[in-house]
CSV table of C-alpha atoms and ligand atoms in Angstrom, one decimal:
chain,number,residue,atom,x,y,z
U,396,UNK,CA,31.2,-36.1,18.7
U,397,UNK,CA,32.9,-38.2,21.7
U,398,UNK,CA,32.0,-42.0,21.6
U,399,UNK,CA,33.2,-44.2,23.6
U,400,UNK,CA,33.9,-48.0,23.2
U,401,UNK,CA,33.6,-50.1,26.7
U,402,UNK,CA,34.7,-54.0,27.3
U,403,UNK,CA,36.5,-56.2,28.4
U,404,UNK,CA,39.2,-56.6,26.1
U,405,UNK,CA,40.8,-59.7,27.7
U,406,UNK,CA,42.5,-59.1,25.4
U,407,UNK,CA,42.0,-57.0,22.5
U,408,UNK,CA,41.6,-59.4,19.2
U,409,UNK,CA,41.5,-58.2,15.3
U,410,UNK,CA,37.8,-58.3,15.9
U,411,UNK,CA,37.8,-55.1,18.4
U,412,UNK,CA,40.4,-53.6,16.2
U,413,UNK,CA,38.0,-53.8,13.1
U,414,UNK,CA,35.4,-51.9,14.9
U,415,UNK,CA,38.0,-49.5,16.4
U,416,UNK,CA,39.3,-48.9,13.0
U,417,UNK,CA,35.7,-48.3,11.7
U,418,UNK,CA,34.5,-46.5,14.3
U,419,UNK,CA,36.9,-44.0,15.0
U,420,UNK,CA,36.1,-43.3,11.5
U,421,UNK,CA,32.9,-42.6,12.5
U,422,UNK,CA,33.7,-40.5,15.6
U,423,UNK,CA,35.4,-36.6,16.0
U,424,UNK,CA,37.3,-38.5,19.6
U,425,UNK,CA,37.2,-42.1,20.4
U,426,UNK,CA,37.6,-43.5,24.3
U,427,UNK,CA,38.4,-47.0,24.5
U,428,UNK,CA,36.8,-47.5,28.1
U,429,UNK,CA,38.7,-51.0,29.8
U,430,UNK,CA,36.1,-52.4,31.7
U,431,UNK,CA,38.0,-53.3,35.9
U,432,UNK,CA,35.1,-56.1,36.1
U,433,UNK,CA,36.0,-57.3,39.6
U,434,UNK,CA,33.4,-60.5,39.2
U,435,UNK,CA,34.9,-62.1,36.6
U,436,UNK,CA,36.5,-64.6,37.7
U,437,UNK,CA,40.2,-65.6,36.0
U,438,UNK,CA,41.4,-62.2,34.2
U,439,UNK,CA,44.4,-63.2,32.1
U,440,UNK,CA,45.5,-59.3,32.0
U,441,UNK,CA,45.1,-57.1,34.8
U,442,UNK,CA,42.9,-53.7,33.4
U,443,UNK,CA,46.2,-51.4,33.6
U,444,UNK,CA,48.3,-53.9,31.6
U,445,UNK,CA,44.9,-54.2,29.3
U,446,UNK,CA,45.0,-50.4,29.0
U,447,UNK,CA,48.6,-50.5,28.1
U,448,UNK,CA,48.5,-53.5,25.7
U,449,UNK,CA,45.4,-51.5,23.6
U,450,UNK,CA,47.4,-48.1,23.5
U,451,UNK,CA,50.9,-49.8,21.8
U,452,UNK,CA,48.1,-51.8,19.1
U,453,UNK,CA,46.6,-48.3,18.8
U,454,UNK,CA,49.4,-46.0,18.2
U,455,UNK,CA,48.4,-45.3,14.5
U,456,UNK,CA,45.1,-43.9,15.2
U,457,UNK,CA,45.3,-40.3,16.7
U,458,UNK,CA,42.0,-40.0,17.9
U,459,UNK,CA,41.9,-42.7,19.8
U,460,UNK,CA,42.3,-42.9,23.5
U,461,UNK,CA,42.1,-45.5,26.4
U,462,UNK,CA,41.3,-45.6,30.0
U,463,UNK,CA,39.9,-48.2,32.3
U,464,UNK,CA,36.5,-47.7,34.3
U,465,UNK,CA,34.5,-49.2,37.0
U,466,UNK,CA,31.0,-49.0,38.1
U,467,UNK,CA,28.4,-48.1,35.7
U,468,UNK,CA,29.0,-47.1,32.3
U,469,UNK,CA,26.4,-44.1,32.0
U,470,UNK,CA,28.5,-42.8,34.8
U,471,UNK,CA,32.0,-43.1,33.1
U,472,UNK,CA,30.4,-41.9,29.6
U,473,UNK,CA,28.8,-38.8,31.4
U,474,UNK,CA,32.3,-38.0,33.7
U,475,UNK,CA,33.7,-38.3,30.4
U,476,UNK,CA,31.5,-36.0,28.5
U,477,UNK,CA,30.6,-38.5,25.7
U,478,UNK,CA,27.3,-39.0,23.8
U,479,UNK,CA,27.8,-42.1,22.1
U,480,UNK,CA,28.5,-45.7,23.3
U,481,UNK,CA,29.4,-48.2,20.6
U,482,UNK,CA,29.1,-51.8,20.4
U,483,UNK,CA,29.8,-54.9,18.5
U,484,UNK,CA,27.4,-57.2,17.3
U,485,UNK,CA,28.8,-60.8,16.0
U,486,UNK,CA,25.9,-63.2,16.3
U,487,UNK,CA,22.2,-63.3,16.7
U,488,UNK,CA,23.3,-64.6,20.6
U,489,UNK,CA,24.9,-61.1,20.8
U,490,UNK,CA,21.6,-59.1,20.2
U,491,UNK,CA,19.4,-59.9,23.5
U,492,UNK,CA,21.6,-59.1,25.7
U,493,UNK,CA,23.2,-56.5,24.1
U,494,UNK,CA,19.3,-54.6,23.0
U,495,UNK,CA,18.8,-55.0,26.8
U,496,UNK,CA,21.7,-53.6,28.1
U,497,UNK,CA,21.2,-50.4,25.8
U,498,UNK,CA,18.2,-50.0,26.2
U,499,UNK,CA,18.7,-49.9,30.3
U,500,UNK,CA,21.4,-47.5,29.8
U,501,UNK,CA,19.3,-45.3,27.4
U,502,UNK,CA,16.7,-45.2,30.6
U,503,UNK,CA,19.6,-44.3,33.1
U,504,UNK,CA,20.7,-41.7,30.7
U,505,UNK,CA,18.3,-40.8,27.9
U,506,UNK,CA,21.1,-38.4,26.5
U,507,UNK,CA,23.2,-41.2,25.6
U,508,UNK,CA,22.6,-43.8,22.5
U,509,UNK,CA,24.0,-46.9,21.6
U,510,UNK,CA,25.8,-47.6,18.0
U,511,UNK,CA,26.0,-51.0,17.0
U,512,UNK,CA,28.7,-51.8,14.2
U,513,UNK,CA,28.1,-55.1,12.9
U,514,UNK,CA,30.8,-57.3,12.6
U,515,UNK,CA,33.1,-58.0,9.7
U,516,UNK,CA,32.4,-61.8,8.8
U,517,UNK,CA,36.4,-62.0,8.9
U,518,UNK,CA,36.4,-61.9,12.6
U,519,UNK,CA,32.4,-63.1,13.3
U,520,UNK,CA,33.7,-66.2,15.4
U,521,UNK,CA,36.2,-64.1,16.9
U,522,UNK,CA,36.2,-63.9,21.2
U,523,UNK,CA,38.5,-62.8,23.8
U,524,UNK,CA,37.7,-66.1,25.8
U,525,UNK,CA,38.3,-68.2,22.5
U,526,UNK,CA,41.8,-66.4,22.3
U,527,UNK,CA,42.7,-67.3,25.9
U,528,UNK,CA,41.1,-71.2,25.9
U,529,UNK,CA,43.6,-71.5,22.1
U,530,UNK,CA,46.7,-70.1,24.1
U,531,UNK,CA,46.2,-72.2,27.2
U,532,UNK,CA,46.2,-75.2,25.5
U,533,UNK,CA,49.4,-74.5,23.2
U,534,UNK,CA,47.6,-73.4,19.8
U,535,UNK,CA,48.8,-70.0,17.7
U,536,UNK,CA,46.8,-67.1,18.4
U,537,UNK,CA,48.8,-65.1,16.0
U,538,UNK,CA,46.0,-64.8,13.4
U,539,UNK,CA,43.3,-63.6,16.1
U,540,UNK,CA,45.2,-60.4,17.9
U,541,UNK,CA,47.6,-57.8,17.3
U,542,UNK,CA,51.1,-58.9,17.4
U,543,UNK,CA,52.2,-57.5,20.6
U,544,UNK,CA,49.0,-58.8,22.2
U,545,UNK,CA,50.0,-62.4,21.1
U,546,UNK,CA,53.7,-61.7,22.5
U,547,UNK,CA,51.5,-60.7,25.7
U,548,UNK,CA,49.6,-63.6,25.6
U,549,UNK,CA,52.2,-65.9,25.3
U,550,UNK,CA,54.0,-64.2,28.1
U,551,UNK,CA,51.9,-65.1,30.3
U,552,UNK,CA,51.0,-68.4,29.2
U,553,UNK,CA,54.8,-69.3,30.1
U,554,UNK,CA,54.5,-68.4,33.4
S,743,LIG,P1,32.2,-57.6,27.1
S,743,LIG,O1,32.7,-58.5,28.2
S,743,LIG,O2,31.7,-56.3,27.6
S,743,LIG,O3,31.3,-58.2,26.1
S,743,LIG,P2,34.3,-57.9,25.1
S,743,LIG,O4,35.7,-57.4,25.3
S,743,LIG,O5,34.0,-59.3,25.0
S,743,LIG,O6,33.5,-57.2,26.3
S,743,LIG,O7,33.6,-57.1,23.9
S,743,LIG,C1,33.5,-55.8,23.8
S,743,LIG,C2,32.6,-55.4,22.6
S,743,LIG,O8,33.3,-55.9,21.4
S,743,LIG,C3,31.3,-56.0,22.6
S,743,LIG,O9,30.4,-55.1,22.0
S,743,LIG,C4,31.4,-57.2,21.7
S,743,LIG,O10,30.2,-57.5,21.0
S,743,LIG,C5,32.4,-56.7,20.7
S,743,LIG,N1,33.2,-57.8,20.1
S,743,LIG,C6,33.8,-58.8,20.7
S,743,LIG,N2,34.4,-59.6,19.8
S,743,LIG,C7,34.2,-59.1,18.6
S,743,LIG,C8,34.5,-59.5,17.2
S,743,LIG,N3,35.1,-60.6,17.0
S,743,LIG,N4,34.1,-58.7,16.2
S,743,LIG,C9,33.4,-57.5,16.5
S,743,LIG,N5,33.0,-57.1,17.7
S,743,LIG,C10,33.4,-57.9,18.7
């Protein structure tokens, strides 16, 4: 079974690693699908150096792939002959927007269903925009992503 993982992952933190870890437990092949989100506004990593960052903190996991995407995700999960789109749920906030979004998706393309892992409370406060706001002001993201994603991170916050 091919599943496939979509986001932003701007960047990657421990908390999209735990469900990666878990997950590709869970699937036969799993695609970790980079989201090239043209509307948001302020990237911090452009999708190819987002693809590249995730395949060095992924190395250890064999089944594991990445690639970025644009447009709709039933159309990337169907080019890519998956069955299975997983999710991660932190919060109550998460679950509106995320019941919605599958539930469109499952309507666009009833032969796909969305998994939801929940999250491990280690990593429940964990975000991608929480990691950026910390590095831009100086703190030490070092506990919150892989360690060549903080070397990235801090990269770029230099310049
Ligand atoms: P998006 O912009 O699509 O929400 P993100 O990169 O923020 O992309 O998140 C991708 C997925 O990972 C989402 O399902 C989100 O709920 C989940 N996720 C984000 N942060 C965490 C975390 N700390 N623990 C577990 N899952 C998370």
């Amino acid at each position: 079974m091919k599943a496939i993982y979509p986001g932003s992952f701007d960047p990657l933190t421990l908390g999209h690693m735990d469900i990666i870890k878990r997950a590709s437990k869970f699937a036969d092949e799993l695609l970790i699908g980079v989201l090239n989100n043209s509307s948001k506004s302020n990237p911090m990593f452009t999708p190819m150096e987002r693809v590249e960052l995730i395949r060095e903190a992924l190395v250890d996991l064999p089944n594991v792939s990445v690639k970025s995407f644009d447009g709709l995700l039933v159309d990337f999960v169907k080019q890519e002959g998956a069955s299975i789109v997983i999710r991660g749920l932190r919060a109550f906030t998460d679950f509106e927007y995320e019941l919605t979004m599958s539930q469109t998706n499952n309507k666009l393309y009833p032969d796909m269903d969305t998994v939801f892992f929940t999250t491990n409370i280690e990593y429940s406060y964990l975000s991608s925009t929480t990691v950026r706001e910390v590095a831009w002001n100086g703190g030490d993201i070092t506990g919150f992503v892989p360690e060549n994603i903080a070397k990235a991170v801090y990269e770029k916050v230099k310049k």
